mmCIF file of C-alpha atoms in Angstrom:
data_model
loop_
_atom_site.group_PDB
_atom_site.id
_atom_site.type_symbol
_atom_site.label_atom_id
_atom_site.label_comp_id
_atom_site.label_asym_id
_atom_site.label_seq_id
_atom_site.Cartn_x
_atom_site.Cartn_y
_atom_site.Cartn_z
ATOM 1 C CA UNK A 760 24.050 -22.806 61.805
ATOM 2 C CA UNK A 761 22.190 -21.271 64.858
ATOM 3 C CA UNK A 762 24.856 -18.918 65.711
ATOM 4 C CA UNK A 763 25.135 -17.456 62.599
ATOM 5 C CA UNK A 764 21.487 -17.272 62.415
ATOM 6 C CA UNK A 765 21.116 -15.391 65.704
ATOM 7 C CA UNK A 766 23.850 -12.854 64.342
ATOM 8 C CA UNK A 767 22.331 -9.376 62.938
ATOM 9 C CA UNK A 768 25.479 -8.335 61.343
ATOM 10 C CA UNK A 769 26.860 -11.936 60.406
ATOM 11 C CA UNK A 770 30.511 -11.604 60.488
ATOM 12 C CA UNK A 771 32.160 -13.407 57.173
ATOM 13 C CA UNK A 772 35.615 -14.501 56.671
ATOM 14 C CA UNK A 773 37.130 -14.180 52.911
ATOM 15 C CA UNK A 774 40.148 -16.266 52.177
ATOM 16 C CA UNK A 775 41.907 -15.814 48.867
ATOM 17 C CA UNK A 776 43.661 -13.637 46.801
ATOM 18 C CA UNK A 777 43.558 -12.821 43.227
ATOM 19 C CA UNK A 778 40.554 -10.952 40.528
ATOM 20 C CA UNK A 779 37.682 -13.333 41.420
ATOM 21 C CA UNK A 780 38.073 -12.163 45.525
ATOM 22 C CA UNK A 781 37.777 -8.640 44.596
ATOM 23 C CA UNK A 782 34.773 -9.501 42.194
ATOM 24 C CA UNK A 783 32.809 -10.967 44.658
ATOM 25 C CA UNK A 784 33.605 -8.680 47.662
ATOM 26 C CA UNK A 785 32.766 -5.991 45.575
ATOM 27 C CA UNK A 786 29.008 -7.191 45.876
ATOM 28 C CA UNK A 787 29.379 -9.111 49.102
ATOM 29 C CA UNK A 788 30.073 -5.210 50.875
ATOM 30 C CA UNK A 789 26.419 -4.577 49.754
ATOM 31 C CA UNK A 790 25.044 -6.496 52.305
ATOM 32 C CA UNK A 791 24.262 -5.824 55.950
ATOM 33 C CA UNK A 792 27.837 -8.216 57.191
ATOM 34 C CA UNK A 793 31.051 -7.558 58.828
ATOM 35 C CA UNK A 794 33.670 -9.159 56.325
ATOM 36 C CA UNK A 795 37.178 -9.833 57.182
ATOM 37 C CA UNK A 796 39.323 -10.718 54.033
ATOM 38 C CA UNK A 797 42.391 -12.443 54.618
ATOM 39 C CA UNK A 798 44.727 -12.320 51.536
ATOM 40 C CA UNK A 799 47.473 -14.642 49.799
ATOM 41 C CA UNK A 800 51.400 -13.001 50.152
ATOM 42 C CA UNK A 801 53.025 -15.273 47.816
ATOM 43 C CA UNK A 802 52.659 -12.385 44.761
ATOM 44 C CA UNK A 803 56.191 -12.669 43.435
ATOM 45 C CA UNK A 804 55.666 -11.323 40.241
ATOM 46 C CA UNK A 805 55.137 -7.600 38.716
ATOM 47 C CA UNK A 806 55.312 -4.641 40.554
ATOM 48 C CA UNK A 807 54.421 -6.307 43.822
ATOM 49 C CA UNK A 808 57.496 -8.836 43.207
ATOM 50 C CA UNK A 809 59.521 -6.100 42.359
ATOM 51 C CA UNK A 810 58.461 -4.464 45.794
ATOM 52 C CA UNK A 811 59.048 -7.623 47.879
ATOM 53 C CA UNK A 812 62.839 -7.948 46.924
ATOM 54 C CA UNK A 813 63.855 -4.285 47.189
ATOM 55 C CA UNK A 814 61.836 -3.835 50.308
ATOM 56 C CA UNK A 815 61.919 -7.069 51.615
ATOM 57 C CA UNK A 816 57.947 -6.871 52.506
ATOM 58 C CA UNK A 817 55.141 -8.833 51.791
ATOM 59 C CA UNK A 818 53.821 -7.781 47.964
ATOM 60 C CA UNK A 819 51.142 -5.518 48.402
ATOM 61 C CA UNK A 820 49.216 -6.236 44.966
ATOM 62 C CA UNK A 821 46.437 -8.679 46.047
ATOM 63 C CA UNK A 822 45.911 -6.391 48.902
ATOM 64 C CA UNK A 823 45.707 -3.476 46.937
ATOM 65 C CA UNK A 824 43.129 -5.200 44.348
ATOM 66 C CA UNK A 825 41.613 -6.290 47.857
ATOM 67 C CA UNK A 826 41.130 -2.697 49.661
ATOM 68 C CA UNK A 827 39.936 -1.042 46.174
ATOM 69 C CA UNK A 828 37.184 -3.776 45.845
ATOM 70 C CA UNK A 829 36.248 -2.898 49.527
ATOM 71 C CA UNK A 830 36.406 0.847 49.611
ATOM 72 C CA UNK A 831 33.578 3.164 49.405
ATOM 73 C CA UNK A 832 35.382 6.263 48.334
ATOM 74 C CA UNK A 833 35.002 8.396 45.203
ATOM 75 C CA UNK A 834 35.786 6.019 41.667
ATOM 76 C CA UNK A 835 38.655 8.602 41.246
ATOM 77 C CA UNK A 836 40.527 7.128 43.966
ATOM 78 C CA UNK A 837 40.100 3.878 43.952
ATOM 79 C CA UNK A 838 40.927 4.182 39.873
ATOM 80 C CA UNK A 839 43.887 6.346 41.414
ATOM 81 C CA UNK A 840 44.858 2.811 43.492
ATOM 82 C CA UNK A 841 44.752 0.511 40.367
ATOM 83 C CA UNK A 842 46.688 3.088 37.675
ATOM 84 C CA UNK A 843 50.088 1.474 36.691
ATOM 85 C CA UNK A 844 52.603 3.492 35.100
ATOM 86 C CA UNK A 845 53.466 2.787 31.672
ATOM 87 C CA UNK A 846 56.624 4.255 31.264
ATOM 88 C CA UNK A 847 59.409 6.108 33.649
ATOM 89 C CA UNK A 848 62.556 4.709 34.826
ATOM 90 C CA UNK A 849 61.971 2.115 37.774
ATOM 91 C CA UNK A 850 58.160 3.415 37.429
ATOM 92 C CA UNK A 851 57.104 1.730 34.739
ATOM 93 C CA UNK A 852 54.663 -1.385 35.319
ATOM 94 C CA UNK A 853 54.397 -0.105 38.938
ATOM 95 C CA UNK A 854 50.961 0.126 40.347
ATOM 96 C CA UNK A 855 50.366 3.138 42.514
ATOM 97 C CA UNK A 856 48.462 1.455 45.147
ATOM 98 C CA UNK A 857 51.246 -0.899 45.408
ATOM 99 C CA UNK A 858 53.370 2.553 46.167
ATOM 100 C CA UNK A 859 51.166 3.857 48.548
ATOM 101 C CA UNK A 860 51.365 0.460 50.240
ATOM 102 C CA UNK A 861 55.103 0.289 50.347
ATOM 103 C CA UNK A 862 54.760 4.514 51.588
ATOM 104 C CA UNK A 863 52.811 3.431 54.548
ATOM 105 C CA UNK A 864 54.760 0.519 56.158
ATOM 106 C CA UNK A 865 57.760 2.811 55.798
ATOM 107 C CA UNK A 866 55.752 5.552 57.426
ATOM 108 C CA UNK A 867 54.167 3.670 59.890
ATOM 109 C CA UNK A 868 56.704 1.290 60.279
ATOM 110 C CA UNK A 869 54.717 -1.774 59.555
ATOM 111 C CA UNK A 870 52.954 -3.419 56.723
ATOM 112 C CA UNK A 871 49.989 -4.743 58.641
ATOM 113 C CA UNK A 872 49.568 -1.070 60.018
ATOM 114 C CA UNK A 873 49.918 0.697 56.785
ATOM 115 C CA UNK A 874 47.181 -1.478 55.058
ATOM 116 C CA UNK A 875 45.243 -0.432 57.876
ATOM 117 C CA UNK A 876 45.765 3.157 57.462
ATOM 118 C CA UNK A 877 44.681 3.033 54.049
ATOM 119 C CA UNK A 878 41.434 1.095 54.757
ATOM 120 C CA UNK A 879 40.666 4.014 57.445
ATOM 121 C CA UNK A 880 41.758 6.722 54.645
ATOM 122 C CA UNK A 881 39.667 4.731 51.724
ATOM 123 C CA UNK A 882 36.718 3.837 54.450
ATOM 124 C CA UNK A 883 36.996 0.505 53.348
ATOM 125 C CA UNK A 884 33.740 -2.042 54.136
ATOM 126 C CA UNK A 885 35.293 -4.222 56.742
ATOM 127 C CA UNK A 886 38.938 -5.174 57.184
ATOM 128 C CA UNK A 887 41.604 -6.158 55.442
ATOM 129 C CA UNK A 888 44.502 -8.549 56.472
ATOM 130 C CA UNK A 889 47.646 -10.185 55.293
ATOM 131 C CA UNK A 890 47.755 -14.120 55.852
ATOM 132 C CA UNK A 891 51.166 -13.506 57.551
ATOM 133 C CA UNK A 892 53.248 -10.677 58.379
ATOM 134 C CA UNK A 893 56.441 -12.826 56.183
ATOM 135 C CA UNK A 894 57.162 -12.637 52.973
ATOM 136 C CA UNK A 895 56.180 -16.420 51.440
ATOM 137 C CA UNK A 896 58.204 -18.231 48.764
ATOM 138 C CA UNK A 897 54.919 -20.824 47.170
ATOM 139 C CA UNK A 898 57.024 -23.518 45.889
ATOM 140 C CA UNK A 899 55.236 -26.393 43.722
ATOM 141 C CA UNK A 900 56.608 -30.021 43.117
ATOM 142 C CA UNK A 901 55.401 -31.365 39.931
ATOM 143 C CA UNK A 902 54.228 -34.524 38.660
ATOM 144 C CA UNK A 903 57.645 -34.746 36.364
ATOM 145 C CA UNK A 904 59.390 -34.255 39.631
ATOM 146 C CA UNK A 905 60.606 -30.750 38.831
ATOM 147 C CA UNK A 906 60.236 -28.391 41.635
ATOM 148 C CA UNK A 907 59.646 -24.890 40.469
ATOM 149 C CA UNK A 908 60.199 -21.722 42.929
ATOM 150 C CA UNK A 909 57.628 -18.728 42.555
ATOM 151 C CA UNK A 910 54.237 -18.106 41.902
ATOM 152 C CA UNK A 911 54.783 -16.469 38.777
ATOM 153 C CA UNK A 912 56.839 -19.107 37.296
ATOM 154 C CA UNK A 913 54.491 -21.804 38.871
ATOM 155 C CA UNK A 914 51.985 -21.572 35.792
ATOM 156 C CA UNK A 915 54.473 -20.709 33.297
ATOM 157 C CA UNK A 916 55.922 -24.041 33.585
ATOM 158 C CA UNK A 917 52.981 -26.070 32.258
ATOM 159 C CA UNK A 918 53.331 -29.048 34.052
ATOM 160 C CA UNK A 919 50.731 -31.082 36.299
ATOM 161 C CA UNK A 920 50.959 -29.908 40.127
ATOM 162 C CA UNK A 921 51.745 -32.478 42.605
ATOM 163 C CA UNK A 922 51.442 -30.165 45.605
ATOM 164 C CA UNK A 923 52.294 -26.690 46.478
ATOM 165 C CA UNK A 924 54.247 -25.385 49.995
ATOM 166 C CA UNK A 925 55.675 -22.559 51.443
ATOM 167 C CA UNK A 926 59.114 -21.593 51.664
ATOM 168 C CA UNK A 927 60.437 -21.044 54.494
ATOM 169 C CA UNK A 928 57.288 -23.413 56.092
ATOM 170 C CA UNK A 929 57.513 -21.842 59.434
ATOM 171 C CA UNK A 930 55.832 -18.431 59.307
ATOM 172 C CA UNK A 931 53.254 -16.777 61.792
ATOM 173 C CA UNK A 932 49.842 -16.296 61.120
ATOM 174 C CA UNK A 933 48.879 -12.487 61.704
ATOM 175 C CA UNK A 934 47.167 -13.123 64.913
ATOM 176 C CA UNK A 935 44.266 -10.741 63.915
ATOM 177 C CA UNK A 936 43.687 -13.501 60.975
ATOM 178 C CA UNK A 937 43.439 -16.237 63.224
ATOM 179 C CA UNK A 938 40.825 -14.102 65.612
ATOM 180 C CA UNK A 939 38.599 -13.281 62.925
ATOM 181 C CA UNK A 940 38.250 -16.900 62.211
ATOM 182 C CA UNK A 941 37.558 -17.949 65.530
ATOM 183 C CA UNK A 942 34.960 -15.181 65.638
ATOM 184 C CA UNK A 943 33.430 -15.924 62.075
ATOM 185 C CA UNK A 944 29.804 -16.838 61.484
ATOM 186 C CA UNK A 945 30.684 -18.261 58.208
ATOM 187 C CA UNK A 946 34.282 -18.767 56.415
ATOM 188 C CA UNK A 947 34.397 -18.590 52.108
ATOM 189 C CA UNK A 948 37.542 -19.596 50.004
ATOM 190 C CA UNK A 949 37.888 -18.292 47.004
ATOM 191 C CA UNK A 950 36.888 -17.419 44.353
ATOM 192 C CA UNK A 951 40.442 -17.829 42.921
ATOM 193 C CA UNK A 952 43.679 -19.661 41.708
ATOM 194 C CA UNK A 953 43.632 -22.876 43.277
ATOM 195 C CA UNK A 954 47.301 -23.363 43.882
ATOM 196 C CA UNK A 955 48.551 -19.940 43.749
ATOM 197 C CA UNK A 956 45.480 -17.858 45.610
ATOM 198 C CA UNK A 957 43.546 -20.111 47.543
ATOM 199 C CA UNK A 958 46.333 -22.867 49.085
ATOM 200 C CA UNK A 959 48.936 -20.378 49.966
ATOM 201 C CA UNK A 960 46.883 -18.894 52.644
ATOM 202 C CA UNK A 961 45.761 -22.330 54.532
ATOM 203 C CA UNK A 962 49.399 -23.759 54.211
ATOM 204 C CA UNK A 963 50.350 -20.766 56.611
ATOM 205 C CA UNK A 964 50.843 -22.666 59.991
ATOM 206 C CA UNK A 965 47.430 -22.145 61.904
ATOM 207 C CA UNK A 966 44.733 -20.800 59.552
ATOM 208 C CA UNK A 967 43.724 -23.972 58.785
ATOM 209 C CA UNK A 968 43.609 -25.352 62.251
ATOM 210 C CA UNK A 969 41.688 -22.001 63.259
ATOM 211 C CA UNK A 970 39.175 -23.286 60.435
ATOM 212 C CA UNK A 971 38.933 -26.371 61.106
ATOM 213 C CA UNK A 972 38.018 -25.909 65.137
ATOM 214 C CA UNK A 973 35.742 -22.953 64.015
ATOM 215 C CA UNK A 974 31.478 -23.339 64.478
ATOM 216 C CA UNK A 975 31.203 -21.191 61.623
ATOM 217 C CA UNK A 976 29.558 -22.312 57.985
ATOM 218 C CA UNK A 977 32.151 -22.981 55.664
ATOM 219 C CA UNK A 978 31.832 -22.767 52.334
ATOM 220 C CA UNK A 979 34.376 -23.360 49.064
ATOM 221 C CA UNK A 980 33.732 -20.872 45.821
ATOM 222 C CA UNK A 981 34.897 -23.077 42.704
ATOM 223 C CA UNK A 982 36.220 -21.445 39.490
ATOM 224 C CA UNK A 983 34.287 -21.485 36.266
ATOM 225 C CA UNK A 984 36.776 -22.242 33.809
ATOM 226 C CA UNK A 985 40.062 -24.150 34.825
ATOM 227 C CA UNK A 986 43.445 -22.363 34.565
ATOM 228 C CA UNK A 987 46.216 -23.171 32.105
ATOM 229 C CA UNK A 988 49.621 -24.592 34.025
ATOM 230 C CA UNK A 989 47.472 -24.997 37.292
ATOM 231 C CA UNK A 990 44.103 -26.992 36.638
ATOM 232 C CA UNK A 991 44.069 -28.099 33.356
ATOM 233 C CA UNK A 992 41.190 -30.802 32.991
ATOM 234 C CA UNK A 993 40.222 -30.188 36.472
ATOM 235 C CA UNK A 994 36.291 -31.005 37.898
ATOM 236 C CA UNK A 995 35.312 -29.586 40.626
ATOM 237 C CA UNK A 996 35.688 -32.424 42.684
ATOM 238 C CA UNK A 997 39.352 -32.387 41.249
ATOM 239 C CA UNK A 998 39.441 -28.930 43.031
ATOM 240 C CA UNK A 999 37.893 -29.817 46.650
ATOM 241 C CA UNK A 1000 40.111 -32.780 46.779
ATOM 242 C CA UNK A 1001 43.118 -30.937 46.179
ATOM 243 C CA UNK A 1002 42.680 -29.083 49.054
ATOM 244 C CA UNK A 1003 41.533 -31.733 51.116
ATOM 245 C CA UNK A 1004 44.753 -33.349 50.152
ATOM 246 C CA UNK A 1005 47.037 -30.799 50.727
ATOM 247 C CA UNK A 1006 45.344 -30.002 54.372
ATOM 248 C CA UNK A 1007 44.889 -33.320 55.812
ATOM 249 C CA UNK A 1008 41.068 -33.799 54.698
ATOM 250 C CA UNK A 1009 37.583 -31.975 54.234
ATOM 251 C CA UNK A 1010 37.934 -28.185 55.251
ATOM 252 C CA UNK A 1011 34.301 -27.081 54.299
ATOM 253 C CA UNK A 1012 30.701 -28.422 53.722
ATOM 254 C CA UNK A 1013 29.557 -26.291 50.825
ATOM 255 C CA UNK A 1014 30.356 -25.906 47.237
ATOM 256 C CA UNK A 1015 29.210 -23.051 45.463
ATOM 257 C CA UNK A 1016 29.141 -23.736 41.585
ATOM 258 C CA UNK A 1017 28.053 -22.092 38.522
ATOM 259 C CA UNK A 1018 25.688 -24.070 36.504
ATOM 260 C CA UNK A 1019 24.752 -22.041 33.362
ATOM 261 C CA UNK A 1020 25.898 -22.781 30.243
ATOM 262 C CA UNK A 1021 29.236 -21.385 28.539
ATOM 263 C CA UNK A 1022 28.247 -20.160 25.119
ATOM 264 C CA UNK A 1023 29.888 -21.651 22.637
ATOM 265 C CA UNK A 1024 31.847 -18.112 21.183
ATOM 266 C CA UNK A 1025 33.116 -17.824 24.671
ATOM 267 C CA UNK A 1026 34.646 -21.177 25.774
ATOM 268 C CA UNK A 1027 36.316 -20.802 22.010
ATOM 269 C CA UNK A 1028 37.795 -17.372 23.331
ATOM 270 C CA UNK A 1029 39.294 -19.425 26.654
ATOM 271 C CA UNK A 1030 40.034 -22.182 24.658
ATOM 272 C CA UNK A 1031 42.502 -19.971 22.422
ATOM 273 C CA UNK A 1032 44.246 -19.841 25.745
ATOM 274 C CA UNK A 1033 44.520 -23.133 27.252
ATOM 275 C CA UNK A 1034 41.287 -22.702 29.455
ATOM 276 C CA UNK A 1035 38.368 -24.851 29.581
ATOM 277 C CA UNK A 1036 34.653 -24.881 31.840
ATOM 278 C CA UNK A 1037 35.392 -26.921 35.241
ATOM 279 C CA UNK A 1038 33.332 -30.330 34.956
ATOM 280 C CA UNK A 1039 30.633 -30.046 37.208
ATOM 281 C CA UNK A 1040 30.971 -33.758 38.589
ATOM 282 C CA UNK A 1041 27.752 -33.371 41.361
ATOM 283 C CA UNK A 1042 27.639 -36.711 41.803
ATOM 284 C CA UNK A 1043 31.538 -37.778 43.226
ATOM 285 C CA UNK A 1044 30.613 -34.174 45.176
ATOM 286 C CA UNK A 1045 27.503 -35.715 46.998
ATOM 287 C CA UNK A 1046 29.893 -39.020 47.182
ATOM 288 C CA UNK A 1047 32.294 -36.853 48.776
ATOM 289 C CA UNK A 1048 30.179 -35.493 51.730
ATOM 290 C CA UNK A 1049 29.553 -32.091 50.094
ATOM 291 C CA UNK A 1050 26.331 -30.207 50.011
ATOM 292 C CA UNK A 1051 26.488 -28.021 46.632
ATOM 293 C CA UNK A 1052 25.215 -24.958 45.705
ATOM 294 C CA UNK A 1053 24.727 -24.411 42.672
ATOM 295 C CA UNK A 1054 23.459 -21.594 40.287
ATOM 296 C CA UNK A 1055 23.504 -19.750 37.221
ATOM 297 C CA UNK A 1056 26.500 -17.354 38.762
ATOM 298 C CA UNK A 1057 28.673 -16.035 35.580
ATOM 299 C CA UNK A 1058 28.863 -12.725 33.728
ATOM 300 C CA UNK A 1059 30.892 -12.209 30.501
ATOM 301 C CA UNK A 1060 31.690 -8.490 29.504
ATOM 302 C CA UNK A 1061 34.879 -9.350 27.656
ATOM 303 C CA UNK A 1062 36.006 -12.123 30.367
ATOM 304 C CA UNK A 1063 33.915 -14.173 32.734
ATOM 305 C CA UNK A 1064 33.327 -13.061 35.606
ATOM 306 C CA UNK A 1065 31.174 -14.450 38.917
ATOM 307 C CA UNK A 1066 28.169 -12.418 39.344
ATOM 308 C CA UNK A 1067 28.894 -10.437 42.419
ATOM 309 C CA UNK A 1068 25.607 -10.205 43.506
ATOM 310 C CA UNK A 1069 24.197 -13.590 43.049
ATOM 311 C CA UNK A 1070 27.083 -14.966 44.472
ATOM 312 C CA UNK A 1071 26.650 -12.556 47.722
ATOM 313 C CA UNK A 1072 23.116 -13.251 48.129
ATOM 314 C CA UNK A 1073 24.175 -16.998 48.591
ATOM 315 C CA UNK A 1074 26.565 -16.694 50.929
ATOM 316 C CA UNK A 1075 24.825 -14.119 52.976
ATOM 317 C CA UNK A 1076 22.565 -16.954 53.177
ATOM 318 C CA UNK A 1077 24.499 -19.109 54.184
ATOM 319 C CA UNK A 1078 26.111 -16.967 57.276
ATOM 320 C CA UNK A 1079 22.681 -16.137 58.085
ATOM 321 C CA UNK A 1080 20.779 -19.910 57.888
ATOM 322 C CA UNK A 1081 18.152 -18.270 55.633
#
């Protein structure tokens, strides 16, 4: 951890996709770091799905949620970014961010350069970047041997997950993604999906080699409570080795888990749903060769939610060896 140590504006690499990213970012941009987040393209449902076929480019959605998390513009805008329409023909359930998105890579003539130009216009902490410039079909083979095509549909299934891959499984990397890596000081998955937020970005070809051969601190964000259709009954171990399984072993060092209690009211409100807390299992985690960090990290105004700024504070730890 001596290089990141030496650094005095630790430069941290976010890999995910999805509400629990934007959470933490949101509190992670408070800090004196340079963060890169690099951010899932498999979205095929909603308005960025929508997008994706009649555009053919990547969905912008995650990236949107991404960039508005980051930015350090007036609330109007950012509000502005996140507004879907409710009703208007071929408007409705659009998000206007995801329009703006779609305005850009016309104007500028590429995706990767449009998200840029609204970082610059937003002054967003940091940059933003799309795993791959291609649009990504996730595809999942299930225990029951069905193999279901989508993201979207993925969970709506409701079967056990074998494994998860991309479709076609020969995209590029965005070579800025890859650089960042290389250059990181320390490298955080997640918070997020595990199948459909966190896997799609290391199954593009590359990112996870560029992880693996990096010197930086690396460091895997588990999810409180598990996620109907994708980790029911899942520990945390369940979680780490499911990665490790579908990259070809250990990618990290660090777990960082919440260890408060659930009250009662609210695991019955997740329960309603499907959901239950991830099994902190510390144990098979030690067994496993991972050092865990864990904390009381949760928040619940209506949903639970990772505490942006504990959660920051420990990975700006981390990247710095503090």
């Amino acid at each position: 951890m001596e290089a990141a140590a030496n650094a005095a504006n630790p430069r941290i690499v976010v890999i995910g996709g999805g509400t629990g990213l934007s959470v933490m970012l949101r509190g992670l941009k408070k800090k004196p770091v340079d963060i890169t987040a690099i951010v899932t393209v498999a979205d095929d449902g909603g308005s960025s799905g929508r997008l994706r076929d009649e555009l053919q480019m990547p969905p912008p959605g995650d990236i949107r949620s991404v960039i508005t998390a980051l930015a350090e513009s007036e609330p109007l805008l950012s509000e502005m970014l996140q507004y879907r329409f409710s009703n208007g023909t071929g408007l409705a359930g659009h998000s206007l961010g995801n329009l703006i998105l779609a305005a850009l890579r016309d104007i500028t003539g590429d995706f990767v350069t449009g998200v840029r130009e609204l970082s610059r216009v937003l002054a967003v902490r940091g940059s933003v970047l799309p795993a791959s410039h291609d649009s990504i079909v996730l595809m999942a083979k299930m225990k029951d041997g069905a193999v279901v095509e989508g993201e979207s549909k993925i969970t709506k299934y409701g079967g056990r997950i074998e494994r998860v891959y991309l479709q076609p499984q020969d995209v590029t990397p965005l070579p800025e993604a890859i650089e960042a890596i290389r250059a990181a000081d320390a490298i955080v998955l997640g918070p997020g999906s595990l199948y459909t937020s966190v896997l799609p970005n290391l199954l593009v070809p590359g990112i996870t080699d560029a992880i693996r051969e990096s010197s930086a601190v690396k460091a895997y964000i588990c999810n409180v409570m598990t996620q109907p259709g994708e980790t029911d009954g899942y520990s945390v171990s369940d979680h780490v080795n499911a990665i490790a399984e579908h990259v070809g072993g250990r990618l990290f060092d660090y777990v960082i888990v919440n260890n408060s209690d659930i009250p009662r009211r609210v695991r019955s409100l997740y329960a309603e749903k499907g959901a239950d807390v991830v099994r902190l299992d510390l144990d098979a985690l030690a067994s496993l060769g991972y050092t865990t960090i864990a904390d009381e990290l949760i928040m619940f105004q209506g949903v639970l939610r990772h505490d942006a700024n504990k959660l920051s504070r420990h990975i700006y730890e981390l990247a710095t060896g503090r």
